[in-house]
Coordinates of C-alpha atoms in Angstrom, one line a residue:
P1 CA -16.0 -28.8 -14.0
V2 CA -12.8 -27.0 -15.3
P3 CA -9.3 -28.3 -14.1
P4 CA -8.1 -26.5 -10.8
G5 CA -4.7 -25.2 -11.9
W6 CA -6.0 -21.9 -13.6
G7 CA -8.3 -21.3 -10.5
A8 CA -5.3 -21.8 -8.1
A9 CA -3.3 -19.2 -10.3
M10 CA -6.0 -16.7 -9.9
I11 CA -6.1 -16.8 -6.1
P12 CA -3.3 -14.1 -5.5
G13 CA -5.3 -11.8 -7.8
V14 CA -8.6 -12.5 -6.0
W15 CA -6.9 -11.8 -2.6
L16 CA -5.6 -8.4 -3.9
G17 CA -9.1 -7.6 -5.5
A18 CA -7.7 -7.6 -8.8
P19 CA -8.1 -11.0 -10.6
W20 CA -8.0 -9.3 -14.0
L21 CA -4.2 -8.5 -13.4
V22 CA -2.9 -12.1 -13.2
N23 CA -2.7 -12.8 -16.9
P24 CA -1.1 -9.5 -17.8
L25 CA 1.6 -10.1 -15.2
L26 CA 2.1 -13.6 -16.5
T27 CA 2.3 -12.4 -20.0
G28 CA 5.1 -10.0 -18.9
V29 CA 6.9 -13.0 -17.1
N30 CA 6.6 -14.9 -20.2
V31 CA 8.6 -12.3 -22.2
L32 CA 11.3 -12.5 -19.7
L33 CA 11.4 -16.3 -19.7
T34 CA 11.4 -16.4 -23.5
Y35 CA 14.6 -14.3 -23.5
L36 CA 16.1 -16.7 -20.9
V37 CA 15.2 -19.8 -22.8
L38 CA 16.2 -18.6 -26.3
Q39 CA 19.5 -16.8 -25.3
P40 CA 21.5 -19.9 -24.7
L41 CA 20.1 -21.4 -28.1
Y42 CA 20.4 -18.4 -30.4
G43 CA 22.4 -15.8 -28.6
R44 CA 21.5 -12.5 -27.0
R45 CA 20.7 -10.4 -30.3
A46 CA 18.3 -13.1 -31.3
A47 CA 16.8 -13.5 -27.9
R48 CA 16.2 -9.8 -27.5
L49 CA 14.5 -9.5 -30.9
A50 CA 12.3 -12.5 -29.9
A51 CA 11.4 -10.9 -26.7
V52 CA 10.4 -7.6 -28.4
L53 CA 8.1 -9.6 -30.9
L54 CA 6.5 -11.6 -28.2
A55 CA 5.8 -8.4 -26.3
A56 CA 4.2 -6.8 -29.4
S57 CA 2.3 -10.1 -30.5
P58 CA -1.4 -9.5 -30.9
W59 CA -1.9 -13.2 -30.2
N60 CA 0.0 -12.9 -27.0
L61 CA -1.4 -9.7 -25.9
F62 CA -5.0 -10.6 -26.5
L63 CA -4.8 -13.9 -24.7
G64 CA -2.9 -11.8 -22.0
M65 CA -5.6 -9.5 -21.4
S66 CA -8.2 -12.4 -21.2
F67 CA -9.3 -14.8 -18.4
M68 CA -8.3 -17.7 -20.5
P69 CA -5.8 -20.2 -18.9
H70 CA -3.1 -20.2 -21.8
A71 CA -0.7 -17.6 -20.1
V72 CA 0.0 -19.7 -17.0
T73 CA 0.3 -22.7 -19.4
L74 CA 3.0 -21.0 -21.3
T75 CA 4.7 -19.9 -18.0
C76 CA 5.0 -23.4 -16.8
A77 CA 6.1 -24.7 -20.0
L78 CA 8.9 -22.0 -20.4
A79 CA 10.0 -22.7 -16.7
A80 CA 10.1 -26.5 -17.3
A81 CA 12.3 -25.9 -20.6
L82 CA 14.5 -23.6 -18.5
G83 CA 15.0 -26.3 -15.9
V84 CA 16.1 -28.7 -18.4
M85 CA 18.4 -26.3 -20.1
T86 CA 20.0 -25.2 -16.8
T87 CA 20.4 -28.9 -15.8
R88 CA 22.4 -29.5 -19.1
R89 CA 24.4 -26.4 -18.6
T90 CA 25.4 -26.8 -14.9
S91 CA 24.8 -30.6 -14.5
Q92 CA 22.8 -29.5 -11.3
V93 CA 19.8 -31.9 -11.2
R94 CA 17.8 -29.7 -8.8
W95 CA 16.8 -27.6 -11.8
A96 CA 15.4 -30.6 -13.5
W97 CA 13.2 -31.3 -10.5
L98 CA 12.0 -27.8 -10.6
G99 CA 11.3 -28.1 -14.1
G100 CA 9.3 -31.3 -13.5
L101 CA 7.2 -29.5 -10.9
A102 CA 6.5 -26.7 -13.4
L103 CA 5.6 -29.5 -16.1
G104 CA 3.1 -31.2 -13.7
V105 CA 1.3 -27.9 -12.9
I106 CA 0.4 -27.8 -16.7
A107 CA -1.5 -31.0 -16.4
S108 CA -3.8 -29.2 -13.9
V109 CA -4.5 -26.4 -16.4
R110 CA -4.5 -27.9 -19.9
Q111 CA -3.9 -31.6 -20.0
L112 CA -3.2 -31.9 -23.7
D113 CA -0.7 -29.0 -23.5
A114 CA 1.0 -30.8 -20.7
M115 CA 1.4 -34.1 -22.9
I116 CA 2.9 -31.9 -25.7
V117 CA 5.5 -30.4 -23.4
A118 CA 6.2 -33.5 -21.7
A119 CA 6.9 -35.3 -25.0
A120 CA 9.2 -32.4 -26.1
L121 CA 11.2 -32.1 -23.1
G122 CA 11.4 -35.9 -22.3
L123 CA 13.0 -36.5 -25.7
W124 CA 15.3 -33.5 -25.2
S125 CA 16.4 -34.6 -21.9
I126 CA 17.4 -38.2 -23.1
G127 CA 19.5 -36.7 -26.0
V128 CA 17.1 -36.3 -28.9
G129 CA 18.1 -32.9 -30.5
G130 CA 20.6 -32.1 -27.8
R131 CA 23.1 -33.4 -25.3
R132 CA 21.5 -35.7 -22.6
I133 CA 21.3 -34.4 -19.2
R134 CA 22.3 -36.5 -16.2
F135 CA 20.1 -39.5 -15.4
G136 CA 19.3 -37.9 -11.9
G137 CA 17.9 -35.0 -14.0
T138 CA 15.7 -37.1 -16.0
V139 CA 14.4 -38.8 -12.9
G140 CA 13.8 -35.4 -11.5
L141 CA 11.9 -34.3 -14.4
V142 CA 9.7 -37.3 -14.4
V143 CA 9.1 -37.6 -10.5
G144 CA 8.8 -33.8 -10.0
S145 CA 6.0 -33.6 -12.7
M146 CA 4.3 -36.5 -10.8
I147 CA 4.5 -34.8 -7.4
S148 CA 2.7 -31.8 -8.6
T149 CA 0.2 -33.9 -10.4
L150 CA -1.1 -35.5 -7.2
P151 CA -3.4 -32.6 -6.3
L152 CA -5.2 -33.1 -9.6
L153 CA -5.7 -36.7 -8.9
A154 CA -7.2 -35.7 -5.6
F155 CA -9.4 -33.1 -7.2
N156 CA -10.6 -35.7 -9.7
R157 CA -11.4 -38.3 -7.2
Y158 CA -13.4 -35.6 -4.9
F159 CA -15.7 -34.8 -7.8
T160 CA -16.0 -37.9 -9.7
G161 CA -14.9 -40.7 -7.5
K162 CA -12.0 -41.7 -9.8
P163 CA -8.5 -40.1 -9.9
G164 CA -8.4 -40.6 -13.7
T165 CA -11.8 -39.2 -14.5
F166 CA -11.9 -35.4 -15.0
P167 CA -14.9 -33.5 -13.9
M168 CA -15.0 -31.8 -17.2
M169 CA -15.3 -35.1 -19.1
H170 CA -18.0 -36.2 -16.6
Y171 CA -19.9 -33.0 -16.9
I172 CA -19.9 -32.9 -20.9
D173 CA -20.8 -36.6 -21.0
A174 CA -23.8 -35.7 -18.8
I175 CA -24.8 -32.7 -20.8
Y176 CA -24.0 -33.3 -24.3
G177 CA -23.8 -37.2 -24.5
K178 CA -21.3 -39.9 -23.8
G179 CA -18.0 -39.2 -25.6
A180 CA -18.9 -35.7 -26.7
N181 CA -15.6 -34.4 -25.4
D182 CA -13.3 -37.5 -25.9
Y183 CA -10.0 -37.3 -27.8
G184 CA -9.7 -38.8 -31.1
F185 CA -12.0 -39.5 -34.1
G186 CA -15.6 -40.5 -33.7
A187 CA -19.2 -39.7 -34.8
N188 CA -20.2 -38.7 -31.4
R189 CA -17.5 -36.0 -31.0
G190 CA -18.5 -32.4 -30.5
M191 CA -21.2 -30.4 -28.6
G192 CA -23.3 -29.2 -31.5
W193 CA -21.6 -25.8 -32.0
A194 CA -21.9 -23.9 -35.2
L195 CA -18.1 -23.4 -35.4
D196 CA -17.7 -27.2 -35.5
P197 CA -17.1 -27.9 -39.3
N198 CA -19.0 -31.3 -39.3
P199 CA -20.8 -33.6 -36.9
G200 CA -18.4 -35.8 -35.2
H201 CA -14.6 -35.7 -35.9
G202 CA -12.4 -37.4 -38.7
P203 CA -9.4 -36.6 -40.7
I204 CA -11.3 -34.0 -42.9
D205 CA -12.3 -32.1 -39.9
G206 CA -8.6 -32.2 -38.6
L207 CA -7.5 -30.6 -41.9
I208 CA -10.2 -28.0 -41.8
N209 CA -9.3 -27.1 -38.1
A210 CA -5.5 -27.0 -39.1
A211 CA -6.4 -24.6 -42.0
L212 CA -8.5 -22.4 -39.7
N213 CA -5.6 -22.3 -37.2
T214 CA -2.9 -21.6 -39.8
T215 CA -5.1 -18.7 -41.2
T216 CA -5.6 -17.1 -37.7
T217 CA -1.7 -17.5 -37.0
H218 CA -1.0 -15.7 -40.1
T219 CA -3.0 -12.9 -38.9
E220 CA -2.7 -12.7 -35.2
L221 CA 0.9 -13.9 -34.5
F222 CA 2.1 -10.4 -35.4
G223 CA -0.6 -8.6 -37.1
W224 CA 1.6 -8.0 -40.1
S225 CA 0.0 -7.0 -43.5
I226 CA 2.5 -9.3 -45.2
G227 CA 1.5 -12.2 -43.0
S228 CA 3.0 -13.4 -39.8
L229 CA 4.6 -16.4 -41.0
L230 CA 6.7 -15.1 -44.1
F231 CA 10.0 -15.3 -42.4
V232 CA 9.4 -18.7 -40.9
Y233 CA 8.7 -19.9 -44.5
A234 CA 11.8 -18.2 -45.8
L235 CA 14.0 -20.0 -43.2
V236 CA 12.4 -23.5 -43.9
L237 CA 12.5 -23.2 -47.6
R238 CA 16.2 -22.0 -47.6
G239 CA 17.0 -25.2 -45.5
R240 CA 19.8 -23.6 -43.5
L241 CA 18.5 -25.0 -40.1
Q242 CA 20.4 -25.0 -36.9
R243 CA 19.9 -27.8 -34.3
A244 CA 17.7 -25.4 -32.2
D245 CA 15.5 -24.6 -35.2
R246 CA 14.8 -28.2 -35.7
A247 CA 13.9 -28.6 -32.0
M248 CA 11.4 -25.6 -32.5
L249 CA 9.9 -27.2 -35.6
A250 CA 9.5 -30.4 -33.5
V251 CA 7.5 -28.6 -30.8
I252 CA 5.3 -27.1 -33.7
A253 CA 4.8 -30.5 -35.3
L254 CA 4.0 -32.1 -31.8
T255 CA 1.3 -29.5 -31.2
W256 CA -0.1 -29.7 -34.7
L257 CA -0.3 -33.6 -34.4
A258 CA -1.8 -33.4 -30.9
Y259 CA -4.6 -31.1 -31.8
F260 CA -5.4 -32.8 -35.2
F261 CA -7.1 -35.4 -33.2
N262 CA -9.2 -32.9 -31.2
Y263 CA -12.6 -32.1 -32.6
F264 CA -12.5 -28.3 -32.2
S265 CA -10.1 -25.6 -33.4
G266 CA -10.5 -23.4 -30.5
G267 CA -12.6 -20.7 -32.1
P268 CA -11.7 -17.4 -33.7
D269 CA -11.7 -15.1 -30.8
F270 CA -8.2 -15.4 -29.2
G271 CA -6.0 -16.5 -32.3
A272 CA -5.2 -20.1 -32.7
R273 CA -5.4 -20.7 -28.9
Y274 CA -5.2 -24.5 -29.1
W275 CA -2.0 -24.0 -30.8
Y276 CA -0.5 -21.6 -28.3
M277 CA 2.4 -23.8 -27.5
M278 CA 3.7 -22.9 -31.1
L279 CA 3.9 -19.2 -30.0
V280 CA 7.6 -19.1 -28.9
P281 CA 8.9 -21.7 -31.4
L282 CA 7.2 -19.5 -34.2
I283 CA 8.7 -16.3 -32.9
A284 CA 12.1 -18.1 -32.7
L285 CA 11.9 -19.2 -36.0
T286 CA 10.8 -15.8 -37.2
V287 CA 13.9 -14.1 -35.8
R288 CA 16.1 -17.0 -37.4
G289 CA 14.4 -16.1 -40.7
V290 CA 15.3 -12.6 -40.4
M291 CA 18.8 -13.4 -39.4
S292 CA 19.3 -15.9 -42.2
L293 CA 18.6 -13.2 -44.8
S294 CA 21.4 -11.1 -43.4
P295 CA 25.2 -11.7 -43.8
S296 CA 25.9 -10.0 -40.4
M297 CA 23.4 -12.0 -38.5
S298 CA 24.0 -15.3 -40.4
A299 CA 23.2 -18.7 -39.1
S300 CA 26.9 -19.4 -38.9
Q301 CA 27.4 -17.4 -36.1
S302 CA 27.2 -19.2 -32.7
P303 CA 25.4 -17.9 -29.6
A304 CA 28.9 -17.0 -28.2
T305 CA 30.0 -14.8 -31.2
P306 CA 30.0 -11.2 -30.3
S307 CA 27.7 -8.7 -31.8
S308 CA 29.3 -7.2 -34.9
V309 CA 28.5 -3.9 -36.6
L310 CA 25.2 -4.1 -38.4
S311 CA 25.5 -3.9 -42.0
I312 CA 23.3 -1.7 -44.2
H313 CA 21.2 -4.8 -45.2
T314 CA 20.8 -5.9 -41.7
T315 CA 19.5 -2.4 -40.6
Q316 CA 17.1 -2.5 -43.5
L317 CA 15.8 -6.0 -42.3
L318 CA 15.4 -4.9 -38.8
S319 CA 13.8 -1.6 -39.8
A320 CA 11.3 -3.5 -41.9
V321 CA 10.4 -5.7 -39.0
A322 CA 10.0 -2.8 -36.7
L323 CA 7.7 -0.9 -39.2
L324 CA 5.7 -3.8 -39.5
S325 CA 5.2 -4.3 -35.8
V326 CA 4.5 -0.6 -35.2
A327 CA 1.9 -0.6 -38.0
S328 CA 0.2 -3.6 -36.3
L329 CA 0.2 -1.8 -33.0
V330 CA -1.4 1.4 -34.4
T331 CA -4.0 -0.3 -36.8
F332 CA -4.5 -4.1 -36.2
V333 CA -4.5 -3.9 -32.3
P334 CA -6.9 -0.9 -31.9
W335 CA -9.4 -2.4 -34.3
R336 CA -9.0 -6.0 -32.7
S337 CA -9.5 -4.4 -29.3
I338 CA -12.2 -1.7 -29.7
D339 CA -13.9 -2.2 -33.0
K340 CA -14.2 -5.8 -34.0
Y341 CA -16.7 -6.7 -31.3
W342 CA -18.5 -3.3 -31.1
H343 CA -22.2 -4.3 -31.0
Y344 CA -21.1 -7.7 -32.2
R345 CA -24.3 -9.6 -33.3
G346 CA -26.4 -6.8 -31.8
M347 CA -25.1 -7.1 -28.2
E348 CA -24.6 -4.0 -26.2
A349 CA -24.5 -3.0 -22.5
I350 CA -27.6 -3.6 -20.8
A351 CA -30.1 -0.7 -20.5
F352 CA -33.7 -0.7 -19.3
E353 CA -36.7 1.2 -20.4
G354 CA -37.9 2.5 -17.0
A355 CA -37.1 1.1 -13.6
A356 CA -34.4 -1.5 -13.4
P357 CA -33.8 -4.5 -11.0
T358 CA -31.3 -3.5 -8.1
G359 CA -29.8 -5.3 -5.2
R360 CA -30.3 -9.1 -4.6
A361 CA -32.5 -9.7 -7.7
L362 CA -32.9 -12.6 -9.8
V363 CA -33.8 -11.5 -13.3
M364 CA -35.5 -13.9 -15.6
V365 CA -34.7 -12.9 -19.2
T366 CA -36.9 -13.9 -22.1
G367 CA -35.5 -13.6 -25.6
R368 CA -32.8 -15.1 -27.8
D369 CA -29.5 -16.4 -26.7
V370 CA -27.8 -13.7 -28.6
P371 CA -28.2 -10.8 -28.2
D372 CA -30.8 -10.9 -25.3
H373 CA -29.3 -13.2 -22.7
A374 CA -25.6 -12.7 -23.9
S375 CA -26.0 -8.9 -23.4
A376 CA -27.6 -9.4 -19.9
S377 CA -25.2 -12.0 -18.7
L378 CA -22.2 -9.8 -19.1
S379 CA -23.4 -7.9 -16.0
N380 CA -23.5 -11.0 -13.9
P381 CA -21.0 -11.2 -11.1
I382 CA -18.3 -13.7 -10.8
D383 CA -19.4 -14.5 -7.4
L384 CA -23.2 -15.2 -7.6
T385 CA -23.7 -14.4 -3.8
D386 CA -22.8 -10.7 -4.4
D387 CA -25.6 -8.2 -3.6
V388 CA -26.1 -7.3 -7.3
P389 CA -28.7 -8.7 -9.9
V390 CA -28.0 -12.1 -11.4
Y391 CA -29.4 -12.5 -15.0
V392 CA -30.6 -15.9 -16.2
K393 CA -32.2 -17.0 -19.5
R394 CA -35.7 -18.4 -19.2
L395 CA -35.7 -22.1 -20.6
T396 CA -38.3 -24.7 -19.8
P397 CA -40.9 -24.5 -16.9
A398 CA -38.8 -27.2 -15.0
A399 CA -35.5 -25.4 -15.5
D400 CA -36.9 -22.1 -14.7
S401 CA -38.6 -23.5 -11.3
A402 CA -35.2 -25.1 -10.5
T403 CA -33.5 -21.8 -11.0
I404 CA -36.0 -20.0 -8.7
A405 CA -35.4 -22.7 -6.1
A406 CA -31.6 -22.2 -6.3
F407 CA -31.9 -18.4 -5.4
P408 CA -34.3 -18.6 -2.4
D409 CA -33.2 -15.2 -0.9
R410 CA -33.5 -13.0 -4.1
S411 CA -36.4 -10.9 -5.3
I412 CA -37.7 -12.2 -8.6
W413 CA -38.0 -10.1 -11.8
F414 CA -39.2 -10.8 -15.3
V415 CA -37.7 -9.0 -18.3
D416 CA -38.1 -9.0 -22.1
G417 CA -34.9 -8.6 -24.2
P418 CA -34.4 -6.2 -27.2
T419 CA -35.5 -8.7 -29.8
L420 CA -38.9 -8.8 -28.1
T421 CA -39.3 -5.2 -27.4
S422 CA -37.6 -3.6 -30.5
H423 CA -35.5 -1.3 -28.1
G424 CA -34.0 -1.9 -24.7
F425 CA -34.7 -4.4 -21.9
V426 CA -38.2 -4.0 -20.5
V427 CA -39.5 -5.1 -17.1
R428 CA -42.5 -7.1 -17.5
A429 CA -43.1 -8.0 -13.8
G430 CA -41.3 -7.5 -10.6
P431 CA -40.4 -7.9 -7.9
V432 CA -42.9 -10.7 -7.7
S433 CA -43.5 -13.3 -4.9
R434 CA -42.2 -16.8 -5.3
D435 CA -45.6 -18.3 -5.7
A436 CA -46.4 -15.8 -8.5
A437 CA -43.1 -16.3 -10.0
L438 CA -43.6 -20.1 -10.2
A439 CA -46.9 -19.6 -11.6
R440 CA -45.6 -17.5 -14.2
V441 CA -42.8 -20.0 -15.3
A442 CA -45.3 -22.7 -15.5
T443 CA -46.1 -21.6 -19.0
P444 CA -43.6 -22.6 -21.6
V445 CA -41.6 -19.7 -23.1
V446 CA -42.5 -18.9 -26.9
V447 CA -40.1 -16.4 -28.4
T448 CA -41.4 -14.5 -31.5
P449 CA -39.1 -11.7 -32.0
A450 CA -40.7 -8.5 -33.3
K451 CA -40.0 -7.9 -36.9
A452 CA -38.4 -4.5 -36.3
A453 CA -36.2 -6.3 -33.8
D454 CA -34.4 -8.5 -36.3
R455 CA -31.2 -6.4 -36.3
A456 CA -28.8 -6.4 -39.2
P457 CA -25.9 -8.8 -38.9
A458 CA -22.8 -7.6 -37.1
R459 CA -20.7 -5.2 -39.4
N460 CA -17.7 -7.2 -38.4
P461 CA -19.1 -10.8 -38.7

C-alpha cells in the first residue's frame, strides 16, 4: 500500500543484488548536495563545516543505514532547492524545470514532505525571502512537479480506482477504521499504537509529539553531550540573523506546523524522522551559531569574503565542535548501533531446539507478538517466493486457514516461541499435510506463557 517512489528508487539496488546500498549512497549524495546548496548562501567555509557535521550526524547516519524512505526524500528536496537557486543565479529556467521534476518525485515518496518543500520553494521563487526568479522558472517549477506526479496518480487509480485516493489511506481505512490515517484533528485518528499519546488527535497531542521530537532532535542530530541544538539557540537568541537564516527558520517552522496536525510523532527509532526536512536547516543554523560567536567568522562576512586567518577564539570554537563530534562517533554511535537494541524486549536471532524447518516451509508461530513472532519474522525473506522458510504468526482459525491457502506449495510446520517454551523455538509438528494443518488451526490459539519465560524488561527500554 505504500507510495511507489521509494520502491522505484530501490530498483537499481535490486538489480545489482544490493538493495541495502541504496540509502547509504543517497546519504553520501546528500552531503555533496548540502554543500552545493549552502555554499552560495553562507560561503565555502560554512558549507564545508555543514557538510562535515551532516556526514557525522547520527540522525543522518542511522536513517542512511535503514530501509526508510527519508534519504531519497532529502535528495530530491535538495535537488529541487538547487534548481531554484541555480535559476536565480543564472536566469536559465531549465534548472527550475529540473527542480520541479525533483519536487514531484517527493510526492510519490512522502506526500506531506512534498507539501512542505513545495511551500518553501514556491514562496522563495516568487520573491519571499530572496530575489524572485524569472516567470518561466516559476512555471517550470510548477509544471515540472506536475509532470513527475502523473505516475503517482496513475498508481493510485490502478489500485483504488481514484487518482486522488492513495492505497495507503484505503488500506488503513479498511484495517483500522475510516479516517484512522487522515490528516488533522479528530477522535478517530490513529491505529491504537502504544506510542500514540492519546486516542484520536488534538492540539494537546500535537504539543506532546512536538516535545518528543524536540527531545529526540537534541539527542540524535549530533549526539553531543551538551545537546545538539545549543548553537541554534545561541544564534536565535543573539538575534543576528541573515536572510538565509530566516529562510532556514521558515523551513523549520513549516515542518513543525505541518506535522503538528499529524497524529503520530514518527516513533523513537530513527530520530525525529517526521521532522527530517529540518535536518539541513538545523545544521546550517548550527554552523551559523558557531560563526556568530567568533569575530573572524562573523555574520558580517558575505559569502564572497575570502577566508581570513583563523583567530585563537575561532580555533577554540572549531576544536570544541570537532571534539564533540568525535566523542559522539566513539561513544553515542557505537551504543546506538550495537547496544541499544541488543536483545531488545527479549528478541534474539531465531534458534531451534532440535530439527528446524528448511527450504520452502510455511512456519506457523504460536506465541506473543514480541518477542516470539518479532524474532521469527526477522528471518523472513523480502521476496516471499524465495526457497527459504516463511514465518507467520498464528491468529484466528479463519486467518490461519487463509494463510495456509495463500502458500499452497509450501510444507507446513507448527512452532512454539520462547515465551511458551522457556528457551528457544520448538517444533511441535511438521512437516504436516494440508488437511492436518487445517484441522490443527481449527482450534483457536490460547497463549499462556510459562512463568519462567516472562523475561525481564529490556535493559535499554
